[in-house]
Coordinates of C-alpha atoms in Angstrom, one line a residue:
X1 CA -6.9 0.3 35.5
X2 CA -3.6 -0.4 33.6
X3 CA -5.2 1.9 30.7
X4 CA -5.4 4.4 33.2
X5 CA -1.9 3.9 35.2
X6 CA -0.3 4.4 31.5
X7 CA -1.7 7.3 30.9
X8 CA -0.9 8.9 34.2
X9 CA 2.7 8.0 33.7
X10 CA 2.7 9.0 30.1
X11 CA 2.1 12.7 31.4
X12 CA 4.2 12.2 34.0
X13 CA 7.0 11.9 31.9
X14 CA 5.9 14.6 29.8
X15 CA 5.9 16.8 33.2
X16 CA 9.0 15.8 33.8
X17 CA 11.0 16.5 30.6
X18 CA 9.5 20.0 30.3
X19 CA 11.5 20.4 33.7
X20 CA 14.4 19.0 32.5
X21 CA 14.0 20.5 29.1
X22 CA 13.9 23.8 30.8
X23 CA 16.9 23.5 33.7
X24 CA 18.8 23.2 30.1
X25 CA 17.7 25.7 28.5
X26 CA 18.1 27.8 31.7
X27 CA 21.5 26.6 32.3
X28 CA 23.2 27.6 28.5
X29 CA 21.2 31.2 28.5
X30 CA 22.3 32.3 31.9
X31 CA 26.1 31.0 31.9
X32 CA 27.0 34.4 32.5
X33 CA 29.1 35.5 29.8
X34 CA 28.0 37.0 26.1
X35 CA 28.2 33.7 23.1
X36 CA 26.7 35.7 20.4
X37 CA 28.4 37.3 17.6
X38 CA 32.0 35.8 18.7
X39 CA 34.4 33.6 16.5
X40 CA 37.0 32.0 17.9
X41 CA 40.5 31.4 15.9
X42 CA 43.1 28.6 17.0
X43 CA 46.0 30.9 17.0
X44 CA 48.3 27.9 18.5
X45 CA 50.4 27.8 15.5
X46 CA 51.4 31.6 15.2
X47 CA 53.9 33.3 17.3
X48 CA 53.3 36.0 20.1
X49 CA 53.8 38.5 17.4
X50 CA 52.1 37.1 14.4
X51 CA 49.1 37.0 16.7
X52 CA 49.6 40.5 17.4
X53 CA 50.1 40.9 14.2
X54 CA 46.9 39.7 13.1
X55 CA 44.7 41.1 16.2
X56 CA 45.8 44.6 14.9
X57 CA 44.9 44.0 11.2
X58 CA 41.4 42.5 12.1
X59 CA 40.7 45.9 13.9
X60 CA 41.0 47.4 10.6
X61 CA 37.9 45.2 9.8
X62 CA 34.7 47.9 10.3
X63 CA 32.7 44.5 10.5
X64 CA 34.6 43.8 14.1
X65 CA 33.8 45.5 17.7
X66 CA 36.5 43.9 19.6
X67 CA 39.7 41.5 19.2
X68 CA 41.0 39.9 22.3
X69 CA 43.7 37.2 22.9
X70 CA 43.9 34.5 25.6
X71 CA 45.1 31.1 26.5
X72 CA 41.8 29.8 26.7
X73 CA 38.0 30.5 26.1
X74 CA 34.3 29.8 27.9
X75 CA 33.4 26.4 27.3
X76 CA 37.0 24.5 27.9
X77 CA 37.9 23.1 31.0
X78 CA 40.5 24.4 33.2
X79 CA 42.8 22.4 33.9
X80 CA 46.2 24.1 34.3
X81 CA 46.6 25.9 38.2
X82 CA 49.7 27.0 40.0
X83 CA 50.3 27.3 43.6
X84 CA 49.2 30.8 45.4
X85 CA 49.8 32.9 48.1
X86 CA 48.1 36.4 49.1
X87 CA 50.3 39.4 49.8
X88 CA 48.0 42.0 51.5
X89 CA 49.5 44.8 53.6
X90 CA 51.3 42.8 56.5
X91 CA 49.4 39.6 56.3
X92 CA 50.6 36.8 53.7
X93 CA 48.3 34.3 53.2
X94 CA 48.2 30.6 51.1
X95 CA 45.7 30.1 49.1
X96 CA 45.2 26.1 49.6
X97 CA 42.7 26.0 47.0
X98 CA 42.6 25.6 43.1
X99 CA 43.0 28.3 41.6
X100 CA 43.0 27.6 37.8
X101 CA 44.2 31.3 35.3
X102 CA 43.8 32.4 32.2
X103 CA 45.7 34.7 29.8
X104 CA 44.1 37.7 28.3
X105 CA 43.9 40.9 27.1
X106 CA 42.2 43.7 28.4
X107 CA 39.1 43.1 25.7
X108 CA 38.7 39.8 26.9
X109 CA 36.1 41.1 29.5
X110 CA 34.1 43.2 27.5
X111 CA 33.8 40.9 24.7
X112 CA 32.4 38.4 26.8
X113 CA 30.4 40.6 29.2
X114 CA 32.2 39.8 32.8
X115 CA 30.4 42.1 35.1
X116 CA 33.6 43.7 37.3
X117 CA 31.6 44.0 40.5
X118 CA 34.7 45.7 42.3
X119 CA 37.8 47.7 41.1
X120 CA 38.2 48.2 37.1
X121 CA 39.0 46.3 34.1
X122 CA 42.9 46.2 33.1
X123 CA 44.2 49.3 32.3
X124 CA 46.3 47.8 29.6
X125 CA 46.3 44.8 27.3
X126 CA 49.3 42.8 28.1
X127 CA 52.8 42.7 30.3
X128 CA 55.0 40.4 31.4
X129 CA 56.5 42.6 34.3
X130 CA 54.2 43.0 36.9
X131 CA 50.7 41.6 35.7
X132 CA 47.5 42.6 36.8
X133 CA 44.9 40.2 38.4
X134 CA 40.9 39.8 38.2
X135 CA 39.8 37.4 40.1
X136 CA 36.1 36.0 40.6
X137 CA 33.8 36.6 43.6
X138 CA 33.9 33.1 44.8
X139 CA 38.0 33.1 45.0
X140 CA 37.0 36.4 47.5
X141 CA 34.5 33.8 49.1
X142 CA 37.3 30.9 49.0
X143 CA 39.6 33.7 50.7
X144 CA 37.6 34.2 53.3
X145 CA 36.9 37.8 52.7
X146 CA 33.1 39.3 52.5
X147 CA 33.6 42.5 51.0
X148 CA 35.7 42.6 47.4
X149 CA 36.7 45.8 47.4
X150 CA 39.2 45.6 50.2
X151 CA 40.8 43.3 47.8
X152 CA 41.7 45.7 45.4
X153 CA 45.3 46.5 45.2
X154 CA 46.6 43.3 47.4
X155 CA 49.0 41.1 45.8
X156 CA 49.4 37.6 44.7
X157 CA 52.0 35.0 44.2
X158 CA 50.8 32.7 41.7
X159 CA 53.8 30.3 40.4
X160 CA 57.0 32.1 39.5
X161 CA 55.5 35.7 39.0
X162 CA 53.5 38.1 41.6
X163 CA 50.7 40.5 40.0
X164 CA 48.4 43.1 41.7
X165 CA 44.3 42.5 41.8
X166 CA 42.7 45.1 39.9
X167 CA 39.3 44.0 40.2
X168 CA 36.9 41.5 41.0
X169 CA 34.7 39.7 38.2
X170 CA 30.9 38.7 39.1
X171 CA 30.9 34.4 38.7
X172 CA 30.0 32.8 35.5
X173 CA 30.1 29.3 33.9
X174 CA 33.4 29.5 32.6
X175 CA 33.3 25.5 32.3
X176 CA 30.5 23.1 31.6
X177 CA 27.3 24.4 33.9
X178 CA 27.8 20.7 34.9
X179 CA 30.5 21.5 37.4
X180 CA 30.2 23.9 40.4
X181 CA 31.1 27.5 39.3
X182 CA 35.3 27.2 41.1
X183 CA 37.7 29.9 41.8
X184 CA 39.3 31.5 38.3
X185 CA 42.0 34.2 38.1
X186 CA 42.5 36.0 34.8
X187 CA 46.2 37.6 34.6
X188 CA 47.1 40.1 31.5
X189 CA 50.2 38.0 30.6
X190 CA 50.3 38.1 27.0
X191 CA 49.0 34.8 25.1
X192 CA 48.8 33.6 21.5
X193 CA 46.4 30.3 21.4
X194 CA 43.6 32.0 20.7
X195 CA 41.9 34.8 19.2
X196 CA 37.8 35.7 20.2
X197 CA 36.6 37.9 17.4
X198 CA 33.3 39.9 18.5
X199 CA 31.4 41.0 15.2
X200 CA 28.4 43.1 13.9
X201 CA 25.2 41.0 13.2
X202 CA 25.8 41.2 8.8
X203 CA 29.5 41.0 9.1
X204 CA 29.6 37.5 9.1
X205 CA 30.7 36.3 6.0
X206 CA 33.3 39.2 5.6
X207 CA 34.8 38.9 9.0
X208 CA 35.5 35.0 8.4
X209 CA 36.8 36.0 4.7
X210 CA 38.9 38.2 6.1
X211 CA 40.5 36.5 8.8
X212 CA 40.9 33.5 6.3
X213 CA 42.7 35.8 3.8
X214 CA 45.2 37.5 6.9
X215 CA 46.1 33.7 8.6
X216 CA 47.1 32.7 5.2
X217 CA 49.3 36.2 4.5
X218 CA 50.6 35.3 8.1
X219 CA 51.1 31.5 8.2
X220 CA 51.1 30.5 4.4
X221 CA 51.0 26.2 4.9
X222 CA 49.2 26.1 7.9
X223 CA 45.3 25.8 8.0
X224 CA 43.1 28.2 9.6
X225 CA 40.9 26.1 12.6
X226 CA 37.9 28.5 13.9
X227 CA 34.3 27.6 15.7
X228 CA 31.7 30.1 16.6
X229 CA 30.9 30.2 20.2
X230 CA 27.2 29.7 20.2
X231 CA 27.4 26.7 18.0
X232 CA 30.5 25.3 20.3
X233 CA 28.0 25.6 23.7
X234 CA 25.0 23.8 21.4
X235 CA 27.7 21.0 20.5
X236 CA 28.9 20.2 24.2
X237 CA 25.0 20.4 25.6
X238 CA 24.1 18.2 22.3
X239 CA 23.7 15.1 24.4
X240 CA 21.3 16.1 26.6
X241 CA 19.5 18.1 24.1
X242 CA 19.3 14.3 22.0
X243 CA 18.0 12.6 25.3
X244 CA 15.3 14.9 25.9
X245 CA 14.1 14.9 22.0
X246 CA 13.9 10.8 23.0
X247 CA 12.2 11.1 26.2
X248 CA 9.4 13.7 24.4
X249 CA 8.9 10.9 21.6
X250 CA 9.1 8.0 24.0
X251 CA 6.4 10.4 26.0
X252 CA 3.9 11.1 23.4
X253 CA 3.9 7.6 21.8
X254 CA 3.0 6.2 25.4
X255 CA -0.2 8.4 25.4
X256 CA -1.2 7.4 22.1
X257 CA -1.0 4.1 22.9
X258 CA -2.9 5.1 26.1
X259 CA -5.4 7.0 24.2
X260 CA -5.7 4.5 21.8
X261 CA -6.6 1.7 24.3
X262 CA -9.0 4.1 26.1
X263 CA -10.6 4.6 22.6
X264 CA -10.9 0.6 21.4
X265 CA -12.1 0.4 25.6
X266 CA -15.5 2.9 24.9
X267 CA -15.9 1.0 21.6
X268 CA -16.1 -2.3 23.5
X269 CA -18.7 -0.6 25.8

């Protein structure tokens, strides 16, 4: 009977790690944005206009699709939020949730594959007059609104400066897909931490020469710190990827031992 009751939990655990194994695997593939192909370059030590300046001469690069700039990338947590209010025809509105931004050109979305399910992408990569909004479907749901086109054109006050919604993002994992998917706003206020670099499948090595070669022509003295996006999602999901490898091994030593008892049992007989 114990021979037995080990076994049945030795496949139960088995059972129960290919679930888990695949709610992970399900979880980092469907995060909602694009992690292939895409280097990310610190560019916290370069000025607004060296990161311009080295944006424009990665474009030269026929190994590169897209360069786009922002204060942040998928995968970090937001922390930073302002208070906002909602400017739309006669009504004015708070928004008394969070409501957390980031900075970014207008490649930002197409380089990471945000589905815009109302209005259009920005028209323009950066300003610091009057900046345009997208904001996701569930700050729309957070709003109180049902449909996200009657958003288009409203305003918002976020902080010191007031911007127009442009259009409306489908949701996505912009943090860990450990944390509910939050209200996000993405303004086209011009930023220079980083730089997401979207490249053709053999361009590898000649895109990260290359942007090695330009930092240093830019920023001679200071070092060059880049990941690759795919690799930075494996790294913050390594954890549970470790525990399940030791909950498979823990699994199929418990039915060999299990099987091995069954086996010395039928010998006995």
């Amino acid at each position: 009977i114990l021979l037995i009751l080990q076994f049945v939990c030795s496949i139960s655990l088995i059972i129960i790690v290919f679930f888990i194994s695949k709610q992970v695997q399900h979880a980092t593939d469907t995060m909602g944005f694009k992690k292939d192909n895409i280097l990310i370059a610190n560019t916290s030590a370069l000025s607004k206009s060296e990161t311009l300046l080295l944006a424009e001469r990665l474009k030269e690069n026929r190994d590169i699709i897209k360069v786009s700039s922002s204060s942040s990338v998928p995968g970090e947590d937001l922390s930073d939020a302002q208070e906002a209010r909602l400017i739309s025809g006669t009504l004015t509105q708070n928004l008394n949730f969070r409501l957390p931004y980031v900075n970014a050109d207008t490649h930002f979305s197409n380089i990471y594959g945000l589905n815009i399910i109302a209005g259009t992408n920005f028209s323009s990569s950066v300003t610091d007059t009057f900046p345009h909004f997208l904001i996701s479907a569930e700050t729309v749901r957070q709003i109180g609104i049902k449909d996200p086109n009657t958003m288009i054109g409203a305003q918002i006050v976020y902080g010191k400066s007031i911007g127009k919604i442009v259009g409306i993002f489908d949701d996505f994992h912009y943090e860990s897909f450990k944390k509910k998917i939050g209200p996000l706003l993405i303004s086209n206020k011009q930023s220079s931490k980083y730089l997401s670099i979207h490249y053709h499948n053999n361009g590898l090595q000649k895109v990260v020469n290359n942007l090695q070669n330009l930092f240093k022509e830019i920023k001679p003295g200071e070092n060059l710190i880049f990941h690759f996006m795919n690799e930075r999602l494996d790294q913050l999901y390594k954890k549970e990827k470790k525990l399940i490898t030791m909950i498979h091994i823990f699994s199929i030593l418990s039915i060999l031992l299990a099987l091995s008892g069954v086996f010395s049992l039928i010998q006995f007989i």
